[in-house]
Amino acid sequence: MEQHPRVHVPLRRSTSRPACSTRHANRTEPVCDTDRSTSATRQWVLDRLAEPVTLEDMARHAHMSVRTFTRRFRNEVGSSPLKWLAQRRLAHARLLLESTDLTVARIATACGFGDPVVLRKHFHTYLGLSPLAYRRAHSAPQPMTAR
Protein backbone atom coordinates (compact mmCIF):
# COMPACT_ATOMS: atom_id res chain seq x y z
CA MET A 1 0.00 0.00 0.00
CA GLU A 2 1.45 3.31 -1.11
CA GLN A 3 1.66 6.07 1.48
CA HIS A 4 1.08 9.65 0.32
CA PRO A 5 3.05 12.30 2.13
CA ARG A 6 0.70 14.43 4.18
CA VAL A 7 0.88 18.19 4.38
CA HIS A 8 0.13 19.91 7.65
CA VAL A 9 -2.67 22.49 7.26
CA PRO A 10 -2.91 24.75 10.32
CA LEU A 11 -6.33 25.30 11.86
CA ARG A 12 -5.88 29.05 11.95
CA ARG A 13 -5.15 30.74 8.66
CA SER A 14 -3.27 33.91 8.12
CA THR A 15 -5.56 36.67 6.84
CA SER A 16 -3.03 37.51 4.12
CA ARG A 17 -3.41 34.15 2.35
CA PRO A 18 -6.44 32.66 0.58
CA ALA A 19 -8.22 29.79 2.27
CA CYS A 20 -6.70 26.77 0.53
CA SER A 21 -6.29 23.14 1.39
CA THR A 22 -4.00 20.48 0.01
CA ARG A 23 -4.68 16.85 0.77
CA HIS A 24 -1.46 15.43 -0.60
CA ALA A 25 1.92 16.92 -1.38
CA ASN A 26 1.89 15.54 -4.91
CA ARG A 27 -1.17 17.59 -5.83
CA THR A 28 -0.28 20.21 -8.43
CA GLU A 29 -2.77 22.92 -7.41
CA PRO A 30 -4.26 23.76 -4.05
CA VAL A 31 -8.03 23.74 -3.79
CA CYS A 32 -8.94 27.39 -3.28
CA ASP A 33 -12.38 28.77 -2.65
CA THR A 34 -11.61 32.41 -3.40
CA ASP A 35 -13.17 32.75 -6.84
CA ARG A 36 -16.67 33.49 -5.57
CA SER A 37 -17.55 37.15 -5.10
CA THR A 38 -20.51 38.66 -3.29
CA SER A 39 -21.11 41.22 -6.05
CA ALA A 40 -24.01 39.30 -7.64
CA THR A 41 -25.70 39.05 -4.25
CA ARG A 42 -25.16 42.77 -3.61
CA GLN A 43 -26.92 43.55 -6.89
CA TRP A 44 -29.67 41.08 -6.00
CA VAL A 45 -30.20 42.91 -2.70
CA LEU A 46 -30.22 46.33 -4.39
CA ASP A 47 -32.94 45.10 -6.74
CA ARG A 48 -35.03 44.22 -3.65
CA LEU A 49 -34.44 47.16 -1.29
CA ALA A 50 -38.13 47.44 -0.43
CA GLU A 51 -38.35 43.76 0.54
CA PRO A 52 -37.24 42.26 3.84
CA VAL A 53 -33.83 40.67 3.26
CA THR A 54 -31.95 38.83 5.99
CA LEU A 55 -28.31 37.86 6.27
CA GLU A 56 -29.41 34.26 5.78
CA ASP A 57 -31.19 35.25 2.54
CA MET A 58 -28.00 36.88 1.25
CA ALA A 59 -25.83 33.90 2.16
CA ARG A 60 -28.33 31.50 0.58
CA HIS A 61 -28.37 33.57 -2.62
CA ALA A 62 -24.55 33.47 -2.73
CA HIS A 63 -24.56 29.69 -2.05
CA MET A 64 -22.39 30.17 1.03
CA SER A 65 -22.68 29.68 4.74
CA VAL A 66 -23.52 32.81 6.73
CA ARG A 67 -20.03 32.87 8.22
CA THR A 68 -18.26 32.54 4.84
CA PHE A 69 -20.56 35.08 3.21
CA THR A 70 -20.05 37.60 6.02
CA ARG A 71 -16.27 37.17 5.92
CA ARG A 72 -16.09 37.56 2.13
CA PHE A 73 -18.54 40.45 2.12
CA ARG A 74 -16.53 42.31 4.75
CA ASN A 75 -13.29 41.70 2.80
CA GLU A 76 -14.83 42.99 -0.45
CA VAL A 77 -16.92 45.90 0.85
CA GLY A 78 -15.31 46.90 4.13
CA SER A 79 -18.43 46.60 6.31
CA SER A 80 -20.85 43.95 7.46
CA PRO A 81 -23.66 42.93 5.10
CA LEU A 82 -26.41 44.32 7.34
CA LYS A 83 -24.64 47.63 7.89
CA TRP A 84 -24.10 47.91 4.13
CA LEU A 85 -27.79 47.14 3.54
CA ALA A 86 -28.88 49.81 6.05
CA GLN A 87 -26.59 52.34 4.35
CA ARG A 88 -27.96 51.49 0.89
CA ARG A 89 -31.53 51.83 2.18
CA LEU A 90 -30.65 55.12 3.83
CA ALA A 91 -29.09 56.43 0.60
CA HIS A 92 -32.27 55.53 -1.28
CA ALA A 93 -34.40 57.24 1.39
CA ARG A 94 -32.25 60.36 1.12
CA LEU A 95 -32.74 60.40 -2.65
CA LEU A 96 -36.52 60.07 -2.26
CA LEU A 97 -36.63 62.81 0.37
CA GLU A 98 -34.67 65.13 -1.92
CA SER A 99 -36.57 64.41 -5.11
CA THR A 100 -40.17 63.51 -4.19
CA ASP A 101 -42.94 64.69 -1.91
CA LEU A 102 -43.70 61.17 -0.62
CA THR A 103 -44.52 60.92 3.06
CA VAL A 104 -41.93 59.57 5.46
CA ALA A 105 -44.11 56.48 5.95
CA ARG A 106 -44.18 55.78 2.20
CA ILE A 107 -40.44 56.32 1.92
CA ALA A 108 -39.81 53.98 4.85
CA THR A 109 -41.82 51.27 3.08
CA ALA A 110 -40.22 51.93 -0.33
CA CYS A 111 -36.73 51.66 1.15
CA GLY A 112 -37.32 48.49 3.15
CA PHE A 113 -37.39 50.03 6.61
CA GLY A 114 -41.05 49.07 6.91
CA ASP A 115 -41.83 51.52 9.68
CA PRO A 116 -41.20 55.30 9.81
CA VAL A 117 -39.86 54.90 13.35
CA VAL A 118 -37.08 52.64 12.06
CA LEU A 119 -36.30 55.11 9.28
CA ARG A 120 -36.13 57.96 11.80
CA LYS A 121 -33.82 55.92 14.03
CA HIS A 122 -31.43 55.28 11.14
CA PHE A 123 -31.48 58.96 10.14
CA HIS A 124 -30.65 60.03 13.70
CA THR A 125 -27.94 57.37 14.03
CA TYR A 126 -26.16 57.99 10.73
CA LEU A 127 -27.00 61.62 9.90
CA GLY A 128 -27.91 63.22 13.20
CA LEU A 129 -31.27 64.59 12.04
CA SER A 130 -34.81 63.55 11.29
CA PRO A 131 -36.03 62.70 7.78
CA LEU A 132 -38.13 65.88 7.65
CA ALA A 133 -35.19 68.03 8.75
CA TYR A 134 -33.11 66.34 6.06
CA ARG A 135 -35.80 67.06 3.46
CA ARG A 136 -35.97 70.74 4.45
CA ALA A 137 -32.18 71.06 4.26
CA HIS A 138 -31.66 69.15 1.00
CA SER A 139 -34.73 69.46 -1.19
CA ALA A 140 -34.62 71.66 -4.25
CA PRO A 141 -36.00 75.16 -3.59
CA GLN A 142 -39.51 75.71 -4.90
CA PRO A 143 -39.66 78.20 -7.76
CA MET A 144 -41.26 81.51 -6.87
CA THR A 145 -44.52 82.15 -8.66
CA ALA A 146 -45.26 85.56 -10.16
CA ARG A 147 -48.18 87.41 -8.65
Backbone as JSON Lines, residues from 0, in Angstrom:
{"i":0,"aa":"M","n":[0.84,-1.18,0.0],"ca":[0.0,0.0,0.0],"c":[0.89,1.25,0.0]}
{"i":1,"aa":"E","n":[0.63,2.12,-0.96],"ca":[1.45,3.31,-1.11],"c":[1.0,4.4,-0.14]}
{"i":2,"aa":"Q","n":[1.94,4.98,0.54],"ca":[1.66,6.07,1.48],"c":[1.89,7.41,0.77]}
{"i":3,"aa":"H","n":[0.92,8.31,0.86],"ca":[1.08,9.65,0.32],"c":[1.59,10.56,1.41]}
{"i":4,"aa":"P","n":[2.59,11.37,1.1],"ca":[3.05,12.3,2.13],"c":[1.94,13.29,2.47]}
{"i":5,"aa":"R","n":[1.74,13.51,3.73],"ca":[0.7,14.43,4.18],"c":[1.29,15.82,4.42]}
{"i":6,"aa":"V","n":[0.48,16.81,4.16],"ca":[0.88,18.19,4.38],"c":[0.09,18.7,5.57]}
{"i":7,"aa":"H","n":[0.79,19.34,6.48],"ca":[0.13,19.91,7.65],"c":[-0.59,21.2,7.25]}
{"i":8,"aa":"V","n":[-1.89,21.29,7.52],"ca":[-2.67,22.49,7.26],"c":[-3.09,23.04,8.62]}
{"i":9,"aa":"P","n":[-2.57,24.21,9.0],"ca":[-2.91,24.75,10.32],"c":[-4.4,25.08,10.42]}
{"i":10,"aa":"L","n":[-4.92,24.98,11.63],"ca":[-6.33,25.3,11.86],"c":[-6.6,26.78,11.67]}
{"i":11,"aa":"R","n":[-5.71,27.61,12.11],"ca":[-5.88,29.05,11.95],"c":[-5.12,29.49,10.71]}
{"i":12,"aa":"R","n":[-5.78,30.27,9.89],"ca":[-5.15,30.74,8.66],"c":[-4.74,32.18,8.82]}
{"i":13,"aa":"S","n":[-3.68,32.52,8.17],"ca":[-3.27,33.91,8.12],"c":[-4.27,34.67,7.26]}
{"i":14,"aa":"T","n":[-4.6,35.9,7.63],"ca":[-5.56,36.67,6.84],"c":[-4.97,37.16,5.53]}
{"i":15,"aa":"S","n":[-3.65,37.03,5.36],"ca":[-3.03,37.51,4.12],"c":[-3.03,36.45,3.03]}
{"i":16,"aa":"R","n":[-3.41,35.21,3.35],"ca":[-3.41,34.15,2.35],"c":[-4.84,33.71,2.07]}
{"i":17,"aa":"P","n":[-5.1,33.21,0.85],"ca":[-6.44,32.66,0.58],"c":[-6.64,31.36,1.34]}
{"i":18,"aa":"A","n":[-7.9,31.04,1.58],"ca":[-8.22,29.79,2.27],"c":[-8.06,28.64,1.29]}
{"i":19,"aa":"C","n":[-6.99,27.87,1.43],"ca":[-6.7,26.77,0.53],"c":[-6.45,25.52,1.35]}
{"i":20,"aa":"S","n":[-6.64,24.39,0.73],"ca":[-6.29,23.14,1.39],"c":[-5.62,22.24,0.38]}
{"i":21,"aa":"T","n":[-4.69,21.45,0.84],"ca":[-4.0,20.48,0.01],"c":[-4.05,19.16,0.75]}
{"i":22,"aa":"R","n":[-4.59,18.15,0.11],"ca":[-4.68,16.85,0.77],"c":[-3.35,16.1,0.71]}
{"i":23,"aa":"H","n":[-2.7,16.16,-0.43],"ca":[-1.46,15.43,-0.6],"c":[-0.42,16.33,-1.23]}
{"i":24,"aa":"A","n":[0.84,16.08,-0.89],"ca":[1.92,16.92,-1.38],"c":[2.12,16.81,-2.88]}
{"i":25,"aa":"N","n":[1.69,15.7,-3.48],"ca":[1.89,15.54,-4.91],"c":[0.79,16.19,-5.74]}
{"i":26,"aa":"R","n":[-0.11,16.87,-5.12],"ca":[-1.17,17.59,-5.83],"c":[-0.55,18.83,-6.48]}
{"i":27,"aa":"T","n":[-0.91,19.09,-7.73],"ca":[-0.28,20.21,-8.43],"c":[-0.85,21.56,-8.06]}
{"i":28,"aa":"E","n":[-2.15,21.65,-7.76],"ca":[-2.77,22.92,-7.41],"c":[-3.53,22.79,-6.11]}
{"i":29,"aa":"P","n":[-3.43,23.78,-5.25],"ca":[-4.26,23.76,-4.05],"c":[-5.72,24.01,-4.42]}
{"i":30,"aa":"V","n":[-6.61,23.51,-3.59],"ca":[-8.03,23.74,-3.79],"c":[-8.37,25.04,-3.09]}
{"i":31,"aa":"C","n":[-8.64,26.08,-3.86],"ca":[-8.94,27.39,-3.28],"c":[-10.4,27.72,-3.52]}
{"i":32,"aa":"D","n":[-10.98,28.38,-2.55],"ca":[-12.38,28.77,-2.65],"c":[-12.47,30.29,-2.6]}
{"i":33,"aa":"T","n":[-11.64,30.95,-3.43],"ca":[-11.61,32.41,-3.4],"c":[-12.18,33.03,-4.66]}
{"i":34,"aa":"D","n":[-12.7,32.22,-5.57],"ca":[-13.17,32.75,-6.84],"c":[-14.61,33.22,-6.79]}
{"i":35,"aa":"R","n":[-15.27,33.12,-5.66],"ca":[-16.67,33.49,-5.57],"c":[-16.81,34.83,-4.88]}
{"i":36,"aa":"S","n":[-17.36,35.8,-5.6],"ca":[-17.55,37.15,-5.1],"c":[-18.97,37.31,-4.57]}
{"i":37,"aa":"T","n":[-19.17,38.34,-3.78],"ca":[-20.51,38.66,-3.29],"c":[-21.18,39.72,-4.15]}
{"i":38,"aa":"S","n":[-20.57,40.12,-5.25],"ca":[-21.11,41.22,-6.05],"c":[-22.49,40.89,-6.64]}
{"i":39,"aa":"A","n":[-22.7,39.66,-7.09],"ca":[-24.01,39.3,-7.64],"c":[-25.08,39.37,-6.55]}
{"i":40,"aa":"T","n":[-24.73,38.98,-5.35],"ca":[-25.7,39.05,-4.25],"c":[-25.96,40.5,-3.86]}
{"i":41,"aa":"R","n":[-24.95,41.34,-3.9],"ca":[-25.16,42.77,-3.61],"c":[-26.14,43.36,-4.61]}
{"i":42,"aa":"Q","n":[-25.99,43.04,-5.88],"ca":[-26.92,43.55,-6.89],"c":[-28.32,42.98,-6.66]}
{"i":43,"aa":"W","n":[-28.39,41.72,-6.3],"ca":[-29.67,41.08,-6.0],"c":[-30.38,41.81,-4.86]}
{"i":44,"aa":"V","n":[-29.63,42.18,-3.84],"ca":[-30.2,42.91,-2.7],"c":[-30.67,44.3,-3.14]}
{"i":45,"aa":"L","n":[-29.85,44.99,-3.93],"ca":[-30.22,46.33,-4.39],"c":[-31.5,46.31,-5.22]}
{"i":46,"aa":"D","n":[-31.72,45.23,-5.95],"ca":[-32.94,45.1,-6.74],"c":[-34.16,44.83,-5.86]}
{"i":47,"aa":"R","n":[-33.95,44.55,-4.58],"ca":[-35.03,44.22,-3.65],"c":[-34.99,45.07,-2.38]}
{"i":48,"aa":"L","n":[-34.59,46.32,-2.49],"ca":[-34.44,47.16,-1.29],"c":[-35.73,47.27,-0.49]}
{"i":49,"aa":"A","n":[-36.86,47.27,-1.14],"ca":[-38.13,47.44,-0.43],"c":[-38.56,46.16,0.3]}
{"i":50,"aa":"E","n":[-37.95,45.04,-0.05],"ca":[-38.35,43.76,0.54],"c":[-37.51,43.46,1.78]}
{"i":51,"aa":"P","n":[-38.06,42.68,2.71],"ca":[-37.24,42.26,3.84],"c":[-36.18,41.26,3.37]}
{"i":52,"aa":"V","n":[-34.93,41.55,3.64],"ca":[-33.83,40.67,3.26],"c":[-32.98,40.43,4.5]}
{"i":53,"aa":"T","n":[-32.74,39.18,4.82],"ca":[-31.95,38.83,5.99],"c":[-30.54,38.43,5.57]}
{"i":54,"aa":"L","n":[-29.66,38.34,6.53],"ca":[-28.31,37.86,6.27],"c":[-28.35,36.43,5.73]}
{"i":55,"aa":"E","n":[-29.25,35.64,6.26],"ca":[-29.41,34.26,5.78],"c":[-29.86,34.24,4.32]}
{"i":56,"aa":"D","n":[-30.75,35.16,3.94],"ca":[-31.19,35.25,2.54],"c":[-30.0,35.56,1.62]}
{"i":57,"aa":"M","n":[-29.16,36.51,2.05],"ca":[-28.0,36.88,1.25],"c":[-27.04,35.71,1.1]}
{"i":58,"aa":"A","n":[-26.75,35.04,2.2],"ca":[-25.83,33.9,2.16],"c":[-26.4,32.78,1.28]}
{"i":59,"aa":"R","n":[-27.69,32.53,1.39],"ca":[-28.33,31.5,0.58],"c":[-28.23,31.86,-0.9]}
{"i":60,"aa":"H","n":[-28.47,33.14,-1.23],"ca":[-28.37,33.57,-2.62],"c":[-26.95,33.37,-3.16]}
{"i":61,"aa":"A","n":[-25.95,33.6,-2.33],"ca":[-24.55,33.47,-2.73],"c":[-24.06,32.01,-2.67]}
{"i":62,"aa":"H","n":[-24.92,31.11,-2.2],"ca":[-24.56,29.69,-2.05],"c":[-23.37,29.53,-1.1]}
{"i":63,"aa":"M","n":[-23.45,30.24,0.02],"ca":[-22.39,30.17,1.03],"c":[-23.03,30.05,2.41]}
{"i":64,"aa":"S","n":[-22.23,29.64,3.36],"ca":[-22.68,29.68,4.74],"c":[-22.71,31.15,5.17]}
{"i":65,"aa":"V","n":[-23.44,31.44,6.23],"ca":[-23.52,32.81,6.73],"c":[-22.14,33.31,7.12]}
{"i":66,"aa":"R","n":[-21.36,32.46,7.77],"ca":[-20.03,32.87,8.22],"c":[-19.12,33.19,7.03]}
{"i":67,"aa":"T","n":[-19.1,32.31,6.03],"ca":[-18.26,32.54,4.84],"c":[-18.72,33.78,4.09]}
{"i":68,"aa":"F","n":[-20.03,33.91,3.92],"ca":[-20.56,35.08,3.21],"c":[-20.18,36.37,3.94]}
{"i":69,"aa":"T","n":[-20.37,36.4,5.24],"ca":[-20.05,37.6,6.02],"c":[-18.57,37.94,5.91]}
{"i":70,"aa":"R","n":[-17.71,36.94,6.01],"ca":[-16.27,37.17,5.92],"c":[-15.9,37.72,4.53]}
{"i":71,"aa":"R","n":[-16.41,37.1,3.48],"ca":[-16.09,37.56,2.13],"c":[-16.67,38.94,1.86]}
{"i":72,"aa":"F","n":[-17.9,39.16,2.31],"ca":[-18.54,40.45,2.12],"c":[-17.71,41.55,2.78]}
{"i":73,"aa":"R","n":[-17.32,41.31,4.02],"ca":[-16.53,42.31,4.75],"c":[-15.19,42.57,4.05]}
{"i":74,"aa":"N","n":[-14.55,41.53,3.52],"ca":[-13.29,41.7,2.8],"c":[-13.48,42.51,1.52]}
{"i":75,"aa":"E","n":[-14.58,42.3,0.83],"ca":[-14.83,42.99,-0.45],"c":[-15.33,44.42,-0.27]}
{"i":76,"aa":"V","n":[-16.21,44.62,0.72],"ca":[-16.92,45.9,0.85],"c":[-16.35,46.77,1.97]}
{"i":77,"aa":"G","n":[-15.86,46.14,3.01],"ca":[-15.31,46.9,4.13],"c":[-16.28,47.11,5.28]}
{"i":78,"aa":"S","n":[-17.48,46.54,5.2],"ca":[-18.43,46.6,6.31],"c":[-19.25,45.32,6.32]}
{"i":79,"aa":"S","n":[-20.02,45.15,7.37],"ca":[-20.85,43.95,7.46],"c":[-22.0,44.04,6.46]}
{"i":80,"aa":"P","n":[-22.56,42.9,6.06],"ca":[-23.66,42.93,5.1],"c":[-24.86,43.74,5.58]}
{"i":81,"aa":"L","n":[-25.23,43.61,6.85],"ca":[-26.41,44.32,7.34],"c":[-26.17,45.82,7.47]}
{"i":82,"aa":"K","n":[-24.96,46.19,7.84],"ca":[-24.64,47.63,7.89],"c":[-24.65,48.21,6.48]}
{"i":83,"aa":"W","n":[-24.08,47.48,5.52],"ca":[-24.1,47.91,4.13],"c":[-25.54,48.06,3.63]}
{"i":84,"aa":"L","n":[-26.39,47.09,3.96],"ca":[-27.79,47.14,3.54],"c":[-28.48,48.36,4.14]}
{"i":85,"aa":"A","n":[-28.27,48.63,5.42],"ca":[-28.88,49.81,6.05],"c":[-28.4,51.09,5.37]}
{"i":86,"aa":"Q","n":[-27.12,51.15,5.01],"ca":[-26.59,52.34,4.35],"c":[-27.17,52.51,2.95]}
{"i":87,"aa":"R","n":[-27.35,51.41,2.22],"ca":[-27.96,51.49,0.89],"c":[-29.42,51.95,1.0]}
{"i":88,"aa":"R","n":[-30.14,51.41,1.98],"ca":[-31.53,51.83,2.18],"c":[-31.6,53.3,2.56]}
{"i":89,"aa":"L","n":[-30.69,53.71,3.4],"ca":[-30.65,55.12,3.83],"c":[-30.33,56.03,2.65]}
{"i":90,"aa":"A","n":[-29.42,55.63,1.79],"ca":[-29.09,56.43,0.6],"c":[-30.31,56.56,-0.31]}
{"i":91,"aa":"H","n":[-31.06,55.48,-0.45],"ca":[-32.27,55.53,-1.28],"c":[-33.32,56.45,-0.63]}
{"i":92,"aa":"A","n":[-33.46,56.37,0.68],"ca":[-34.4,57.24,1.39],"c":[-34.0,58.7,1.23]}
{"i":93,"aa":"R","n":[-32.72,58.99,1.3],"ca":[-32.25,60.36,1.12],"c":[-32.61,60.87,-0.27]}
{"i":94,"aa":"L","n":[-32.4,60.03,-1.27],"ca":[-32.74,60.4,-2.65],"c":[-34.23,60.7,-2.78]}
{"i":95,"aa":"L","n":[-35.07,59.85,-2.19],"ca":[-36.52,60.07,-2.26],"c":[-36.94,61.33,-1.51]}
{"i":96,"aa":"L","n":[-36.31,61.59,-0.38],"ca":[-36.63,62.81,0.37],"c":[-36.25,64.06,-0.42]}
{"i":97,"aa":"E","n":[-35.15,63.99,-1.14],"ca":[-34.67,65.13,-1.92],"c":[-35.49,65.36,-3.18]}
{"i":98,"aa":"S","n":[-36.01,64.29,-3.78],"ca":[-36.57,64.41,-5.11],"c":[-38.08,64.17,-5.22]}
{"i":99,"aa":"T","n":[-38.73,63.76,-4.14],"ca":[-40.17,63.51,-4.19],"c":[-40.85,64.19,-3.01]}
{"i":100,"aa":"D","n":[-42.19,64.19,-3.05],"ca":[-42.94,64.69,-1.91],"c":[-43.65,63.54,-1.18]}
{"i":101,"aa":"L","n":[-43.13,62.32,-1.34],"ca":[-43.7,61.17,-0.62],"c":[-43.61,61.38,0.88]}
{"i":102,"aa":"T","n":[-44.56,60.83,1.6],"ca":[-44.52,60.92,3.06],"c":[-43.38,60.07,3.61]}
{"i":103,"aa":"V","n":[-42.98,60.34,4.81],"ca":[-41.93,59.57,5.46],"c":[-42.35,58.1,5.59]}
{"i":104,"aa":"A","n":[-43.62,57.86,5.84],"ca":[-44.11,56.48,5.95],"c":[-43.97,55.74,4.62]}
{"i":105,"aa":"R","n":[-44.32,56.41,3.52],"ca":[-44.18,55.78,2.2],"c":[-42.72,55.53,1.86]}
{"i":106,"aa":"I","n":[-41.87,56.47,2.19],"ca":[-40.44,56.32,1.92],"c":[-39.87,55.18,2.75]}
{"i":107,"aa":"A","n":[-40.28,55.09,4.0],"ca":[-39.81,53.98,4.85],"c":[-40.17,52.64,4.23]}
{"i":108,"aa":"T","n":[-41.38,52.52,3.72],"ca":[-41.82,51.27,3.08],"c":[-41.05,51.04,1.78]}
{"i":109,"aa":"A","n":[-40.89,52.07,0.97],"ca":[-40.22,51.93,-0.33],"c":[-38.74,51.57,-0.19]}
{"i":110,"aa":"C","n":[-38.15,51.91,0.94],"ca":[-36.73,51.66,1.15],"c":[-36.46,50.4,1.98]}
{"i":111,"aa":"G","n":[-37.51,49.73,2.41],"ca":[-37.32,48.49,3.15],"c":[-37.22,48.64,4.65]}
{"i":112,"aa":"F","n":[-37.41,49.85,5.16],"ca":[-37.39,50.03,6.61],"c":[-38.69,49.56,7.23]}
{"i":113,"aa":"G","n":[-39.77,49.58,6.45],"ca":[-41.05,49.07,6.91],"c":[-41.83,50.03,7.77]}
{"i":114,"aa":"D","n":[-41.18,50.68,8.69],"ca":[-41.83,51.52,9.68],"c":[-41.11,52.87,9.71]}
{"i":115,"aa":"P","n":[-41.86,53.98,9.74],"ca":[-41.2,55.3,9.81],"c":[-40.33,55.47,11.04]}
{"i":116,"aa":"V","n":[-40.67,54.79,12.13],"ca":[-39.86,54.9,13.35],"c":[-38.46,54.34,13.1]}
{"i":117,"aa":"V","n":[-38.38,53.24,12.37],"ca":[-37.08,52.64,12.06],"c":[-36.29,53.56,11.14]}
{"i":118,"aa":"L","n":[-36.96,54.16,10.17],"ca":[-36.3,55.11,9.28],"c":[-35.75,56.3,10.07]}
{"i":119,"aa":"R","n":[-36.57,56.83,10.97],"ca":[-36.13,57.96,11.8],"c":[-34.92,57.58,12.65]}
{"i":120,"aa":"K","n":[-34.94,56.38,13.2],"ca":[-33.82,55.92,14.03],"c":[-32.53,55.87,13.21]}
{"i":121,"aa":"H","n":[-32.61,55.34,11.98],"ca":[-31.43,55.28,11.14],"c":[-30.96,56.69,10.75]}
{"i":122,"aa":"F","n":[-31.87,57.59,10.47],"ca":[-31.48,58.96,10.14],"c":[-30.76,59.6,11.31]}
{"i":123,"aa":"H","n":[-31.3,59.44,12.52],"ca":[-30.65,60.03,13.7],"c":[-29.28,59.39,13.95]}
{"i":124,"aa":"T","n":[-29.19,58.07,13.78],"ca":[-27.94,57.37,14.03],"c":[-26.86,57.76,13.05]}
{"i":125,"aa":"Y","n":[-27.18,57.77,11.75],"ca":[-26.16,57.99,10.73],"c":[-26.0,59.44,10.31]}
{"i":126,"aa":"L","n":[-27.07,60.24,10.4],"ca":[-27.0,61.62,9.9],"c":[-27.2,62.68,10.98]}
{"i":127,"aa":"G","n":[-27.72,62.27,12.12],"ca":[-27.91,63.22,13.2],"c":[-29.12,64.13,13.06]}
{"i":128,"aa":"L","n":[-30.03,63.81,12.14],"ca":[-31.27,64.59,12.04],"c":[-32.43,63.71,11.59]}
{"i":129,"aa":"S","n":[-33.61,64.29,11.67],"ca":[-34.81,63.55,11.29],"c":[-34.98,63.57,9.77]}
{"i":130,"aa":"P","n":[-35.78,62.67,9.21],"ca":[-36.03,62.7,7.78],"c":[-36.62,64.03,7.3]}
{"i":131,"aa":"L","n":[-37.54,64.6,8.07],"ca":[-38.13,65.88,7.65],"c":[-37.11,67.02,7.69]}
{"i":132,"aa":"A","n":[-36.25,67.02,8.7],"ca":[-35.19,68.03,8.75],"c":[-34.24,67.85,7.57]}
{"i":133,"aa":"Y","n":[-33.95,66.61,7.22],"ca":[-33.11,66.34,6.06],"c":[-33.77,66.86,4.79]}
{"i":134,"aa":"R","n":[-35.07,66.6,4.65],"ca":[-35.8,67.06,3.46],"c":[-35.75,68.58,3.35]}
{"i":135,"aa":"R","n":[-35.99,69.27,4.48],"ca":[-35.97,70.74,4.45],"c":[-34.58,71.25,4.05]}
{"i":136,"aa":"A","n":[-33.54,70.58,4.52],"ca":[-32.18,71.06,4.26],"c":[-31.68,70.7,2.86]}
{"i":137,"aa":"H","n":[-32.23,69.64,2.25],"ca":[-31.66,69.15,1.0],"c":[-32.6,69.13,-0.2]}
{"i":138,"aa":"S","n":[-33.83,69.49,-0.03],"ca":[-34.73,69.46,-1.19],"c":[-34.49,70.69,-2.05]}
{"i":139,"aa":"A","n":[-34.8,70.55,-3.31],"ca":[-34.62,71.66,-4.25],"c":[-35.58,72.79,-3.85]}
{"i":140,"aa":"P","n":[-35.12,74.04,-3.93],"ca":[-36.0,75.16,-3.59],"c":[-37.17,75.24,-4.58]}
{"i":141,"aa":"Q","n":[-38.32,75.59,-4.05],"ca":[-39.51,75.71,-4.9],"c":[-39.41,77.01,-5.68]}
{"i":142,"aa":"P","n":[-39.74,76.97,-6.97],"ca":[-39.66,78.2,-7.76],"c":[-40.72,79.2,-7.28]}
{"i":143,"aa":"M","n":[-40.35,80.45,-7.31],"ca":[-41.26,81.51,-6.87],"c":[-42.25,81.76,-8.0]}
{"i":144,"aa":"T","n":[-43.48,81.89,-7.65],"ca":[-44.52,82.15,-8.66],"c":[-44.75,83.66,-8.76]}
{"i":145,"aa":"A","n":[-45.0,84.14,-9.95],"ca":[-45.26,85.56,-10.16],"c":[-46.67,85.87,-9.71]}
{"i":146,"aa":"R","n":[-46.86,87.02,-9.12],"ca":[-48.18,87.41,-8.65],"c":[-48.83,88.36,-9.58]}
